[in-house]
Structure formats: structure tokens, C-alpha cells
Amino acid sequence: MSQRPGTLTGSAPAPSRRRRWPRIVGWSALALVLAGVVLYAFGGMWVRTSEMRAAYQAMVERHEQPALPARFVVPVPGCVCHSNDPVLQAQHARRRLRECSSCH
């Protein structure tokens, strides 16, 4: 029974470096796709400033605007509402990326 150099008796040969790279690239691509799916499902915009958030909260306290329900939204860096209206800022901050196609 001949044995390949560098292997233990009864064990499978270690994969070569050329065989490892497709696995690494494949798992990396899968991780990126999964991250994209999670961000698409749960990602949303940032509220640009704390002043905008405070202005909307003041409107809620004066009963000028309804309180927005809490939602699980992951803020995506760079995703902002370009309006200066605190009402739109607050309402859009509760939207997820998959819901943004109604505006854009």
C-alpha cells in the first residue's frame, strides 16, 4: 500500500492552495449576498441630525403629528432623506430599503 508524501495513514489528502481559493471566494460571495439581502430587508436611512429628530418629537408632543411605531431598521451609512422637512425625515427613517421604491 503506497502512501502519498505528506499524508497520514487513513486521512484524506489536504486540499491544495488552488482548490482552497474557489471555496474562499465562494463563501465570501455568499456572505456578501446574505449581507445585501439583510440590508434590503431591514436596512433604512439615517436621520440626518438629532435636531430633526427633536423637532419631530416636539410635533408629536403638541399632537401635530402622530407618533411613529417602532420598527427594526438598520441604518445604512450614507442613506439619507434629502428633504429638510422633519416630518418627512422622521417618516422615512422608519422605512426599509425595500419600501423606498414608492418614492424613488
PDB file of N, CA and C in Angstrom:
ATOM      1  N   MET A   1       0.844  -1.161   0.000  1.00  0.00           N
ATOM      2  CA  MET A   1       0.000   0.000   0.000  1.00  0.00           C
ATOM      3  C   MET A   1       0.895   1.233   0.000  1.00  0.00           C
ATOM      4  N   SER A   2       0.868   1.967  -1.095  1.00  0.00           N
ATOM      5  CA  SER A   2       1.724   3.148  -1.176  1.00  0.00           C
ATOM      6  C   SER A   2       0.997   4.350  -0.588  1.00  0.00           C
ATOM      7  N   GLN A   3       1.750   5.225  -0.055  1.00  0.00           N
ATOM      8  CA  GLN A   3       1.186   6.391   0.621  1.00  0.00           C
ATOM      9  C   GLN A   3       1.767   7.635  -0.014  1.00  0.00           C
ATOM     10  N   ARG A   4       0.900   8.661  -0.198  1.00  0.00           N
ATOM     11  CA  ARG A   4       1.379   9.922  -0.761  1.00  0.00           C
ATOM     12  C   ARG A   4       2.219  10.642   0.280  1.00  0.00           C
ATOM     13  N   PRO A   5       3.257  11.303  -0.141  1.00  0.00           N
ATOM     14  CA  PRO A   5       4.083  12.028   0.830  1.00  0.00           C
ATOM     15  C   PRO A   5       3.280  13.159   1.484  1.00  0.00           C
ATOM     16  N   GLY A   6       3.454  13.319   2.769  1.00  0.00           N
ATOM     17  CA  GLY A   6       2.798  14.412   3.484  1.00  0.00           C
ATOM     18  C   GLY A   6       1.415  14.075   4.000  1.00  0.00           C
ATOM     19  N   THR A   7       0.945  12.843   3.852  1.00  0.00           N
ATOM     20  CA  THR A   7      -0.372  12.493   4.379  1.00  0.00           C
ATOM     21  C   THR A   7      -0.216  11.458   5.469  1.00  0.00           C
ATOM     22  N   LEU A   8      -1.149  11.455   6.368  1.00  0.00           N
ATOM     23  CA  LEU A   8      -1.170  10.463   7.427  1.00  0.00           C
ATOM     24  C   LEU A   8      -1.905   9.231   6.927  1.00  0.00           C
ATOM     25  N   THR A   9      -1.640   8.148   7.531  1.00  0.00           N
ATOM     26  CA  THR A   9      -2.312   6.917   7.148  1.00  0.00           C
ATOM     27  C   THR A   9      -3.804   7.030   7.453  1.00  0.00           C
ATOM     28  N   GLY A  10      -4.629   6.757   6.460  1.00  0.00           N
ATOM     29  CA  GLY A  10      -6.067   6.763   6.653  1.00  0.00           C
ATOM     30  C   GLY A  10      -6.714   8.136   6.590  1.00  0.00           C
ATOM     31  N   SER A  11      -5.969   9.195   6.340  1.00  0.00           N
ATOM     32  CA  SER A  11      -6.586  10.514   6.250  1.00  0.00           C
ATOM     33  C   SER A  11      -6.596  10.984   4.807  1.00  0.00           C
ATOM     34  N   ALA A  12      -7.534  11.848   4.513  1.00  0.00           N
ATOM     35  CA  ALA A  12      -7.640  12.390   3.156  1.00  0.00           C
ATOM     36  C   ALA A  12      -6.519  13.400   2.942  1.00  0.00           C
ATOM     37  N   PRO A  13      -6.061  13.520   1.730  1.00  0.00           N
ATOM     38  CA  PRO A  13      -5.007  14.497   1.465  1.00  0.00           C
ATOM     39  C   PRO A  13      -5.520  15.920   1.670  1.00  0.00           C
ATOM     40  N   ALA A  14      -4.643  16.783   2.135  1.00  0.00           N
ATOM     41  CA  ALA A  14      -5.016  18.181   2.339  1.00  0.00           C
ATOM     42  C   ALA A  14      -5.258  18.830   0.981  1.00  0.00           C
ATOM     43  N   PRO A  15      -6.296  19.681   0.867  1.00  0.00           N
ATOM     44  CA  PRO A  15      -6.553  20.327  -0.416  1.00  0.00           C
ATOM     45  C   PRO A  15      -5.420  21.280  -0.775  1.00  0.00           C
ATOM     46  N   SER A  16      -5.141  21.339  -2.048  1.00  0.00           N
ATOM     47  CA  SER A  16      -4.080  22.231  -2.489  1.00  0.00           C
ATOM     48  C   SER A  16      -4.558  23.673  -2.394  1.00  0.00           C
ATOM     49  N   ARG A  17      -3.603  24.587  -2.496  1.00  0.00           N
ATOM     50  CA  ARG A  17      -3.970  26.006  -2.434  1.00  0.00           C
ATOM     51  C   ARG A  17      -4.885  26.391  -3.579  1.00  0.00           C
ATOM     52  N   ARG A  18      -4.713  25.782  -4.719  1.00  0.00           N
ATOM     53  CA  ARG A  18      -5.567  26.100  -5.860  1.00  0.00           C
ATOM     54  C   ARG A  18      -7.002  25.668  -5.621  1.00  0.00           C
ATOM     55  N   ARG A  19      -7.211  24.663  -4.831  1.00  0.00           N
ATOM     56  CA  ARG A  19      -8.574  24.208  -4.531  1.00  0.00           C
ATOM     57  C   ARG A  19      -9.214  25.024  -3.413  1.00  0.00           C
ATOM     58  N   ARG A  20      -8.414  25.655  -2.566  1.00  0.00           N
ATOM     59  CA  ARG A  20      -8.955  26.446  -1.464  1.00  0.00           C
ATOM     60  C   ARG A  20      -9.512  27.788  -1.926  1.00  0.00           C
ATOM     61  N   TRP A  21      -8.885  28.416  -2.904  1.00  0.00           N
ATOM     62  CA  TRP A  21      -9.309  29.748  -3.339  1.00  0.00           C
ATOM     63  C   TRP A  21     -10.745  29.787  -3.842  1.00  0.00           C
ATOM     64  N   PRO A  22     -11.197  28.836  -4.644  1.00  0.00           N
ATOM     65  CA  PRO A  22     -12.608  28.894  -5.045  1.00  0.00           C
ATOM     66  C   PRO A  22     -13.563  28.799  -3.856  1.00  0.00           C
ATOM     67  N   ARG A  23     -13.196  28.036  -2.849  1.00  0.00           N
ATOM     68  CA  ARG A  23     -14.041  27.956  -1.646  1.00  0.00           C
ATOM     69  C   ARG A  23     -14.077  29.280  -0.910  1.00  0.00           C
ATOM     70  N   ILE A  24     -12.915  29.902  -0.762  1.00  0.00           N
ATOM     71  CA  ILE A  24     -12.841  31.182  -0.060  1.00  0.00           C
ATOM     72  C   ILE A  24     -13.643  32.234  -0.816  1.00  0.00           C
ATOM     73  N   VAL A  25     -13.472  32.281  -2.127  1.00  0.00           N
ATOM     74  CA  VAL A  25     -14.201  33.247  -2.939  1.00  0.00           C
ATOM     75  C   VAL A  25     -15.697  32.943  -2.893  1.00  0.00           C
ATOM     76  N   GLY A  26     -16.061  31.688  -2.941  1.00  0.00           N
ATOM     77  CA  GLY A  26     -17.468  31.295  -2.898  1.00  0.00           C
ATOM     78  C   GLY A  26     -18.133  31.678  -1.583  1.00  0.00           C
ATOM     79  N   TRP A  27     -17.464  31.394  -0.467  1.00  0.00           N
ATOM     80  CA  TRP A  27     -18.025  31.753   0.838  1.00  0.00           C
ATOM     81  C   TRP A  27     -18.093  33.267   1.013  1.00  0.00           C
ATOM     82  N   SER A  28     -17.097  33.971   0.500  1.00  0.00           N
ATOM     83  CA  SER A  28     -17.111  35.439   0.581  1.00  0.00           C
ATOM     84  C   SER A  28     -18.264  36.015  -0.222  1.00  0.00           C
ATOM     85  N   ALA A  29     -18.466  35.487  -1.419  1.00  0.00           N
ATOM     86  CA  ALA A  29     -19.581  35.946  -2.259  1.00  0.00           C
ATOM     87  C   ALA A  29     -20.918  35.647  -1.580  1.00  0.00           C
ATOM     88  N   LEU A  30     -21.036  34.484  -0.981  1.00  0.00           N
ATOM     89  CA  LEU A  30     -22.263  34.131  -0.278  1.00  0.00           C
ATOM     90  C   LEU A  30     -22.511  35.072   0.898  1.00  0.00           C
ATOM     91  N   ALA A  31     -21.450  35.411   1.633  1.00  0.00           N
ATOM     92  CA  ALA A  31     -21.585  36.335   2.759  1.00  0.00           C
ATOM     93  C   ALA A  31     -22.035  37.719   2.276  1.00  0.00           C
ATOM     94  N   LEU A  32     -21.483  38.186   1.161  1.00  0.00           N
ATOM     95  CA  LEU A  32     -21.891  39.481   0.614  1.00  0.00           C
ATOM     96  C   LEU A  32     -23.349  39.465   0.166  1.00  0.00           C
ATOM     97  N   VAL A  33     -23.759  38.394  -0.473  1.00  0.00           N
ATOM     98  CA  VAL A  33     -25.152  38.278  -0.906  1.00  0.00           C
ATOM     99  C   VAL A  33     -26.088  38.270   0.304  1.00  0.00           C
ATOM    100  N   LEU A  34     -25.736  37.514   1.330  1.00  0.00           N
ATOM    101  CA  LEU A  34     -26.564  37.482   2.536  1.00  0.00           C
ATOM    102  C   LEU A  34     -26.621  38.847   3.223  1.00  0.00           C
ATOM    103  N   ALA A  35     -25.503  39.552   3.270  1.00  0.00           N
ATOM    104  CA  ALA A  35     -25.497  40.897   3.854  1.00  0.00           C
ATOM    105  C   ALA A  35     -26.389  41.835   3.039  1.00  0.00           C
ATOM    106  N   GLY A  36     -26.342  41.715   1.721  1.00  0.00           N
ATOM    107  CA  GLY A  36     -27.206  42.531   0.871  1.00  0.00           C
ATOM    108  C   GLY A  36     -28.675  42.234   1.091  1.00  0.00           C
ATOM    109  N   VAL A  37     -29.013  40.965   1.243  1.00  0.00           N
ATOM    110  CA  VAL A  37     -30.405  40.580   1.490  1.00  0.00           C
ATOM    111  C   VAL A  37     -30.879  41.127   2.833  1.00  0.00           C
ATOM    112  N   VAL A  38     -30.049  41.028   3.865  1.00  0.00           N
ATOM    113  CA  VAL A  38     -30.418  41.547   5.182  1.00  0.00           C
ATOM    114  C   VAL A  38     -30.599  43.058   5.132  1.00  0.00           C
ATOM    115  N   LEU A  39     -29.686  43.770   4.459  1.00  0.00           N
ATOM    116  CA  LEU A  39     -29.815  45.224   4.362  1.00  0.00           C
ATOM    117  C   LEU A  39     -31.046  45.615   3.546  1.00  0.00           C
ATOM    118  N   TYR A  40     -31.340  44.860   2.501  1.00  0.00           N
ATOM    119  CA  TYR A  40     -32.526  45.159   1.695  1.00  0.00           C
ATOM    120  C   TYR A  40     -33.793  44.928   2.520  1.00  0.00           C
ATOM    121  N   ALA A  41     -33.799  43.890   3.323  1.00  0.00           N
ATOM    122  CA  ALA A  41     -34.980  43.564   4.115  1.00  0.00           C
ATOM    123  C   ALA A  41     -35.136  44.472   5.330  1.00  0.00           C
ATOM    124  N   PHE A  42     -34.034  44.838   5.994  1.00  0.00           N
ATOM    125  CA  PHE A  42     -34.119  45.573   7.248  1.00  0.00           C
ATOM    126  C   PHE A  42     -33.381  46.904   7.238  1.00  0.00           C
ATOM    127  N   GLY A  43     -32.675  47.232   6.178  1.00  0.00           N
ATOM    128  CA  GLY A  43     -31.901  48.468   6.129  1.00  0.00           C
ATOM    129  C   GLY A  43     -32.777  49.671   5.869  1.00  0.00           C
ATOM    130  N   GLY A  44     -32.369  50.792   6.392  1.00  0.00           N
ATOM    131  CA  GLY A  44     -33.103  52.032   6.192  1.00  0.00           C
ATOM    132  C   GLY A  44     -32.171  53.214   6.263  1.00  0.00           C
ATOM    133  N   MET A  45     -32.758  54.384   6.189  1.00  0.00           N
ATOM    134  CA  MET A  45     -31.930  55.588   6.164  1.00  0.00           C
ATOM    135  C   MET A  45     -31.624  56.091   7.567  1.00  0.00           C
ATOM    136  N   TRP A  46     -30.629  56.924   7.610  1.00  0.00           N
ATOM    137  CA  TRP A  46     -30.281  57.631   8.833  1.00  0.00           C
ATOM    138  C   TRP A  46     -31.146  58.874   8.930  1.00  0.00           C
ATOM    139  N   VAL A  47     -31.447  59.305  10.144  1.00  0.00           N
ATOM    140  CA  VAL A  47     -31.988  60.642  10.328  1.00  0.00           C
ATOM    141  C   VAL A  47     -30.769  61.548  10.377  1.00  0.00           C
ATOM    142  N   ARG A  48     -30.764  62.560   9.526  1.00  0.00           N
ATOM    143  CA  ARG A  48     -29.539  63.332   9.345  1.00  0.00           C
ATOM    144  C   ARG A  48     -29.019  63.974  10.623  1.00  0.00           C
ATOM    145  N   THR A  49     -29.887  64.578  11.379  1.00  0.00           N
ATOM    146  CA  THR A  49     -29.404  65.279  12.576  1.00  0.00           C
ATOM    147  C   THR A  49     -30.308  64.972  13.769  1.00  0.00           C
ATOM    148  N   SER A  50     -29.769  65.151  14.934  1.00  0.00           N
ATOM    149  CA  SER A  50     -30.578  64.964  16.142  1.00  0.00           C
ATOM    150  C   SER A  50     -31.602  66.091  16.279  1.00  0.00           C
ATOM    151  N   GLU A  51     -31.321  67.261  15.677  1.00  0.00           N
ATOM    152  CA  GLU A  51     -32.279  68.368  15.699  1.00  0.00           C
ATOM    153  C   GLU A  51     -33.549  67.994  14.951  1.00  0.00           C
ATOM    154  N   MET A  52     -33.398  67.274  13.828  1.00  0.00           N
ATOM    155  CA  MET A  52     -34.570  66.827  13.072  1.00  0.00           C
ATOM    156  C   MET A  52     -35.407  65.873  13.926  1.00  0.00           C
ATOM    157  N   ARG A  53     -34.753  64.981  14.609  1.00  0.00           N
ATOM    158  CA  ARG A  53     -35.450  64.028  15.466  1.00  0.00           C
ATOM    159  C   ARG A  53     -36.174  64.764  16.598  1.00  0.00           C
ATOM    160  N   ALA A  54     -35.505  65.737  17.195  1.00  0.00           N
ATOM    161  CA  ALA A  54     -36.109  66.509  18.283  1.00  0.00           C
ATOM    162  C   ALA A  54     -37.281  67.348  17.786  1.00  0.00           C
ATOM    163  N   ALA A  55     -37.167  67.901  16.587  1.00  0.00           N
ATOM    164  CA  ALA A  55     -38.260  68.702  16.028  1.00  0.00           C
ATOM    165  C   ALA A  55     -39.498  67.844  15.799  1.00  0.00           C
ATOM    166  N   TYR A  56     -39.312  66.633  15.310  1.00  0.00           N
ATOM    167  CA  TYR A  56     -40.469  65.758  15.104  1.00  0.00           C
ATOM    168  C   TYR A  56     -41.060  65.338  16.442  1.00  0.00           C
ATOM    169  N   GLN A  57     -40.231  65.049  17.407  1.00  0.00           N
ATOM    170  CA  GLN A  57     -40.722  64.660  18.730  1.00  0.00           C
ATOM    171  C   GLN A  57     -41.527  65.791  19.354  1.00  0.00           C
ATOM    172  N   ALA A  58     -41.099  67.034  19.153  1.00  0.00           N
ATOM    173  CA  ALA A  58     -41.856  68.185  19.665  1.00  0.00           C
ATOM    174  C   ALA A  58     -43.220  68.268  18.994  1.00  0.00           C
ATOM    175  N   MET A  59     -43.276  67.963  17.695  1.00  0.00           N
ATOM    176  CA  MET A  59     -44.565  67.961  16.990  1.00  0.00           C
ATOM    177  C   MET A  59     -45.494  66.874  17.525  1.00  0.00           C
ATOM    178  N   VAL A  60     -44.917  65.734  17.865  1.00  0.00           N
ATOM    179  CA  VAL A  60     -45.717  64.641  18.433  1.00  0.00           C
ATOM    180  C   VAL A  60     -46.273  65.057  19.786  1.00  0.00           C
ATOM    181  N   GLU A  61     -45.456  65.694  20.587  1.00  0.00           N
ATOM    182  CA  GLU A  61     -45.909  66.133  21.916  1.00  0.00           C
ATOM    183  C   GLU A  61     -46.992  67.195  21.832  1.00  0.00           C
ATOM    184  N   ARG A  62     -46.971  68.015  20.769  1.00  0.00           N
ATOM    185  CA  ARG A  62     -48.015  69.029  20.577  1.00  0.00           C
ATOM    186  C   ARG A  62     -49.223  68.453  19.828  1.00  0.00           C
ATOM    187  N   HIS A  63     -49.197  67.155  19.536  1.00  0.00           N
ATOM    188  CA  HIS A  63     -50.262  66.440  18.813  1.00  0.00           C
ATOM    189  C   HIS A  63     -50.463  66.963  17.395  1.00  0.00           C
ATOM    190  N   GLU A  64     -49.404  67.472  16.791  1.00  0.00           N
ATOM    191  CA  GLU A  64     -49.465  67.910  15.401  1.00  0.00           C
ATOM    192  C   GLU A  64     -49.170  66.762  14.438  1.00  0.00           C
ATOM    193  N   GLN A  65     -48.391  65.782  14.896  1.00  0.00           N
ATOM    194  CA  GLN A  65     -48.039  64.617  14.082  1.00  0.00           C
ATOM    195  C   GLN A  65     -48.261  63.362  14.919  1.00  0.00           C
ATOM    196  N   PRO A  66     -48.589  62.256  14.246  1.00  0.00           N
ATOM    197  CA  PRO A  66     -48.760  61.014  15.012  1.00  0.00           C
ATOM    198  C   PRO A  66     -47.405  60.428  15.407  1.00  0.00           C
ATOM    199  N   ALA A  67     -47.406  59.724  16.521  1.00  0.00           N
ATOM    200  CA  ALA A  67     -46.187  59.018  16.929  1.00  0.00           C
ATOM    201  C   ALA A  67     -45.983  57.845  15.980  1.00  0.00           C
ATOM    202  N   LEU A  68     -44.764  57.642  15.580  1.00  0.00           N
ATOM    203  CA  LEU A  68     -44.470  56.568  14.635  1.00  0.00           C
ATOM    204  C   LEU A  68     -44.176  55.282  15.384  1.00  0.00           C
ATOM    205  N   PRO A  69     -44.684  54.176  14.882  1.00  0.00           N
ATOM    206  CA  PRO A  69     -44.418  52.905  15.561  1.00  0.00           C
ATOM    207  C   PRO A  69     -42.937  52.536  15.450  1.00  0.00           C
ATOM    208  N   ALA A  70     -42.449  51.890  16.483  1.00  0.00           N
ATOM    209  CA  ALA A  70     -41.061  51.442  16.480  1.00  0.00           C
ATOM    210  C   ALA A  70     -40.921  50.267  15.521  1.00  0.00           C
ATOM    211  N   ARG A  71     -39.890  50.290  14.702  1.00  0.00           N
ATOM    212  CA  ARG A  71     -39.609  49.214  13.759  1.00  0.00           C
ATOM    213  C   ARG A  71     -38.130  48.897  13.831  1.00  0.00           C
ATOM    214  N   PHE A  72     -37.810  47.664  13.519  1.00  0.00           N
ATOM    215  CA  PHE A  72     -36.404  47.268  13.452  1.00  0.00           C
ATOM    216  C   PHE A  72     -35.863  47.694  12.095  1.00  0.00           C
ATOM    217  N   VAL A  73     -35.063  48.751  12.104  1.00  0.00           N
ATOM    218  CA  VAL A  73     -34.452  49.275  10.884  1.00  0.00           C
ATOM    219  C   VAL A  73     -32.971  49.462  11.162  1.00  0.00           C
ATOM    220  N   VAL A  74     -32.136  48.886  10.303  1.00  0.00           N
ATOM    221  CA  VAL A  74     -30.689  49.018  10.430  1.00  0.00           C
ATOM    222  C   VAL A  74     -30.261  50.221   9.599  1.00  0.00           C
ATOM    223  N   PRO A  75     -29.720  51.285  10.222  1.00  0.00           N
ATOM    224  CA  PRO A  75     -29.300  52.448   9.447  1.00  0.00           C
ATOM    225  C   PRO A  75     -28.139  52.098   8.510  1.00  0.00           C
ATOM    226  N   VAL A  76     -28.301  52.461   7.245  1.00  0.00           N
ATOM    227  CA  VAL A  76     -27.273  52.220   6.237  1.00  0.00           C
ATOM    228  C   VAL A  76     -26.482  53.511   6.063  1.00  0.00           C
ATOM    229  N   PRO A  77     -25.169  53.477   6.262  1.00  0.00           N
ATOM    230  CA  PRO A  77     -24.364  54.697   6.137  1.00  0.00           C
ATOM    231  C   PRO A  77     -24.525  55.333   4.757  1.00  0.00           C
ATOM    232  N   GLY A  78     -24.772  56.624   4.764  1.00  0.00           N
ATOM    233  CA  GLY A  78     -24.901  57.359   3.515  1.00  0.00           C
ATOM    234  C   GLY A  78     -26.308  57.396   2.962  1.00  0.00           C
ATOM    235  N   CYS A  79     -27.210  56.611   3.490  1.00  0.00           N
ATOM    236  CA  CYS A  79     -28.594  56.597   3.024  1.00  0.00           C
ATOM    237  C   CYS A  79     -29.360  57.627   3.843  1.00  0.00           C
ATOM    238  N   VAL A  80     -29.668  58.779   3.223  1.00  0.00           N
ATOM    239  CA  VAL A  80     -30.344  59.861   3.936  1.00  0.00           C
ATOM    240  C   VAL A  80     -31.506  60.381   3.106  1.00  0.00           C
ATOM    241  N   CYS A  81     -32.453  60.964   3.789  1.00  0.00           N
ATOM    242  CA  CYS A  81     -33.543  61.671   3.124  1.00  0.00           C
ATOM    243  C   CYS A  81     -33.017  63.071   2.821  1.00  0.00           C
ATOM    244  N   HIS A  82     -33.208  63.546   1.614  1.00  0.00           N
ATOM    245  CA  HIS A  82     -32.635  64.827   1.212  1.00  0.00           C
ATOM    246  C   HIS A  82     -33.581  65.992   1.450  1.00  0.00           C
ATOM    247  N   SER A  83     -34.648  65.748   2.166  1.00  0.00           N
ATOM    248  CA  SER A  83     -35.598  66.804   2.490  1.00  0.00           C
ATOM    249  C   SER A  83     -35.177  67.476   3.789  1.00  0.00           C
ATOM    250  N   ASN A  84     -35.496  68.754   3.926  1.00  0.00           N
ATOM    251  CA  ASN A  84     -35.241  69.469   5.170  1.00  0.00           C
ATOM    252  C   ASN A  84     -36.453  69.442   6.091  1.00  0.00           C
ATOM    253  N   ASP A  85     -37.508  68.789   5.671  1.00  0.00           N
ATOM    254  CA  ASP A  85     -38.736  68.696   6.447  1.00  0.00           C
ATOM    255  C   ASP A  85     -38.587  67.624   7.524  1.00  0.00           C
ATOM    256  N   PRO A  86     -38.695  67.982   8.805  1.00  0.00           N
ATOM    257  CA  PRO A  86     -38.520  66.976   9.861  1.00  0.00           C
ATOM    258  C   PRO A  86     -39.592  65.885   9.819  1.00  0.00           C
ATOM    259  N   VAL A  87     -40.771  66.202   9.299  1.00  0.00           N
ATOM    260  CA  VAL A  87     -41.827  65.189   9.206  1.00  0.00           C
ATOM    261  C   VAL A  87     -41.418  64.104   8.224  1.00  0.00           C
ATOM    262  N   LEU A  88     -40.960  64.500   7.044  1.00  0.00           N
ATOM    263  CA  LEU A  88     -40.502  63.505   6.065  1.00  0.00           C
ATOM    264  C   LEU A  88     -39.294  62.744   6.566  1.00  0.00           C
ATOM    265  N   GLN A  89     -38.381  63.453   7.219  1.00  0.00           N
ATOM    266  CA  GLN A  89     -37.201  62.794   7.776  1.00  0.00           C
ATOM    267  C   GLN A  89     -37.607  61.683   8.736  1.00  0.00           C
ATOM    268  N   ALA A  90     -38.495  61.992   9.663  1.00  0.00           N
ATOM    269  CA  ALA A  90     -38.914  61.016  10.664  1.00  0.00           C
ATOM    270  C   ALA A  90     -39.692  59.871  10.026  1.00  0.00           C
ATOM    271  N   GLN A  91     -40.585  60.179   9.092  1.00  0.00           N
ATOM    272  CA  GLN A  91     -41.371  59.129   8.452  1.00  0.00           C
ATOM    273  C   GLN A  91     -40.496  58.222   7.599  1.00  0.00           C
ATOM    274  N   HIS A  92     -39.570  58.794   6.881  1.00  0.00           N
ATOM    275  CA  HIS A  92     -38.699  57.991   6.019  1.00  0.00           C
ATOM    276  C   HIS A  92     -37.688  57.183   6.814  1.00  0.00           C
ATOM    277  N   ALA A  93     -37.357  57.628   8.021  1.00  0.00           N
ATOM    278  CA  ALA A  93     -36.412  56.876   8.847  1.00  0.00           C
ATOM    279  C   ALA A  93     -37.002  55.541   9.283  1.00  0.00           C
ATOM    280  N   ARG A  94     -38.306  55.398   9.222  1.00  0.00           N
ATOM    281  CA  ARG A  94     -38.961  54.140   9.587  1.00  0.00           C
ATOM    282  C   ARG A  94     -39.124  53.211   8.391  1.00  0.00           C
ATOM    283  N   ARG A  95     -38.801  53.688   7.216  1.00  0.00           N
ATOM    284  CA  ARG A  95     -38.927  52.848   6.020  1.00  0.00           C
ATOM    285  C   ARG A  95     -37.704  51.972   5.851  1.00  0.00           C
ATOM    286  N   ARG A  96     -37.927  50.862   5.196  1.00  0.00           N
ATOM    287  CA  ARG A  96     -36.824  49.977   4.852  1.00  0.00           C
ATOM    288  C   ARG A  96     -36.507  50.164   3.376  1.00  0.00           C
ATOM    289  N   LEU A  97     -35.334  49.750   2.983  1.00  0.00           N
ATOM    290  CA  LEU A  97     -34.907  49.952   1.595  1.00  0.00           C
ATOM    291  C   LEU A  97     -35.888  49.342   0.601  1.00  0.00           C
ATOM    292  N   ARG A  98     -36.476  48.229   0.937  1.00  0.00           N
ATOM    293  CA  ARG A  98     -37.419  47.589   0.008  1.00  0.00           C
ATOM    294  C   ARG A  98     -38.687  48.412  -0.181  1.00  0.00           C
ATOM    295  N   GLU A  99     -38.950  49.351   0.733  1.00  0.00           N
ATOM    296  CA  GLU A  99     -40.127  50.200   0.636  1.00  0.00           C
ATOM    297  C   GLU A  99     -39.835  51.542  -0.036  1.00  0.00           C
ATOM    298  N   CYS A 100     -38.593  51.802  -0.350  1.00  0.00           N
ATOM    299  CA  CYS A 100     -38.212  53.096  -0.910  1.00  0.00           C
ATOM    300  C   CYS A 100     -38.583  53.240  -2.383  1.00  0.00           C
ATOM    301  N   SER A 101     -38.893  52.190  -3.055  1.00  0.00           N
ATOM    302  CA  SER A 101     -39.221  52.292  -4.486  1.00  0.00           C
ATOM    303  C   SER A 101     -40.501  53.093  -4.713  1.00  0.00           C
ATOM    304  N   SER A 102     -41.338  53.256  -3.678  1.00  0.00           N
ATOM    305  CA  SER A 102     -42.546  54.063  -3.834  1.00  0.00           C
ATOM    306  C   SER A 102     -42.204  55.543  -3.960  1.00  0.00           C
ATOM    307  N   CYS A 103     -41.062  55.967  -3.449  1.00  0.00           N
ATOM    308  CA  CYS A 103     -40.645  57.386  -3.547  1.00  0.00           C
ATOM    309  C   CYS A 103     -39.671  57.606  -4.699  1.00  0.00           C
ATOM    310  N   HIS A 104     -38.832  56.642  -4.974  1.00  0.00           N
ATOM    311  CA  HIS A 104     -37.761  56.859  -5.954  1.00  0.00           C
ATOM    312  C   HIS A 104     -38.026  56.083  -7.215  1.00  0.00           C
TER     313      HIS A 104
END
